[in-house]
Structure formats: C-alpha cells, structure tokens
C-alpha cells in the first residue's frame, strides 16, 4: 500500500498510534485502500470478465474490479474513496449493499468518501462532513444531514425529509428553477 499523505493539521491514529510513525507494512496489513483514481494492473481478469483485460473494460466494470481487489485484501479497515464512481445506480446500490453486509456479518469497519449525500445517509451509521478540509459535523446521519449543513458546506438550498425506505434523512436540493410545493398550493 502506498503511504497516505501526512495530515496538514491534526493527527491520524491507528489503534492510538500515529499512522505515519508506524512501519509501512503494519498499516498495509490493517488498511485496504481504494483510491479515487487508481490504475489497475494491466492484463488481469476477474470473475465474469474472465476473457477481458482490465484495459478493455468500461469505467463501471473497472471500478467493480478495483473494489473487488480492495476487498480481496481482507483488510481490517477498507478505506474507499468514492467507490460508487463510474457505476450506474443499480451497481451503486449493489456495492453499498455488499459493503453493508460485510460490516454487519464480520463487524468490519469501513471508511469511505461519498459525495452523494443521500447514499451516504442511507448506508452509513456515522457521517463526517468536511468543509474547507476541516471536520464540520460528525455523528448519526439524522444528526448531521440538515438543510443548514448542506447550505453551509455546499452552498445549496435544500429540504431534508425522512427517506420512506430507510427512515434516514433524504436531502432534496432546491435549484433556481424548482418551484416549492407551498408556492404552487398558494396559487
């Protein structure tokens, strides 16, 4: 595993020890990394893609291969940077369901970056929202995802309702061209 860049401020701990003070192999045994823009090894084949080299696959197929490679390491704490990138919605749900199964069945802690706030809220037990490189909020999705947070962090007005499927927060963006239901009802 390549070394992660040192934090600009604060500390990154693994079992109470500074990550950058540990011998390189120790974190590599514990942490599996799926970087945002990885380069998969040329010429490998996987499962249902047996006769296809990675460089012949679509972006979504390549991403699924990278996820499989990261999970095949069976690390204690997979670090996944945008694992749903390049995936259509059915494969996004499939991957996040798989990660949830891994978390629940084996107790694996999974750390991932997701920019889709609704998927993050639906699948995460704990969210950390960053703004300007600093932690802005952290906690259960219900305690973190709010119209104020979305406005402050993303500059986007929104409303947040209960997701009818998961019961977790569901963010609905309000763009310039969207009409509020209350405005329609008043006409």
Coordinates of C-alpha atoms in Angstrom, one line a residue, residues 178-187:
X178 CA -37.5 24.4 -8.9
X179 CA -40.8 25.6 -7.6
X180 CA -41.7 25.0 -3.9
X181 CA -44.9 23.0 -3.4
X182 CA -46.0 25.7 -1.0
X183 CA -45.8 28.2 -3.9
X184 CA -47.9 26.0 -6.1
X185 CA -50.5 25.4 -3.3
X186 CA -50.8 29.2 -2.8
X187 CA -51.8 29.9 -6.4

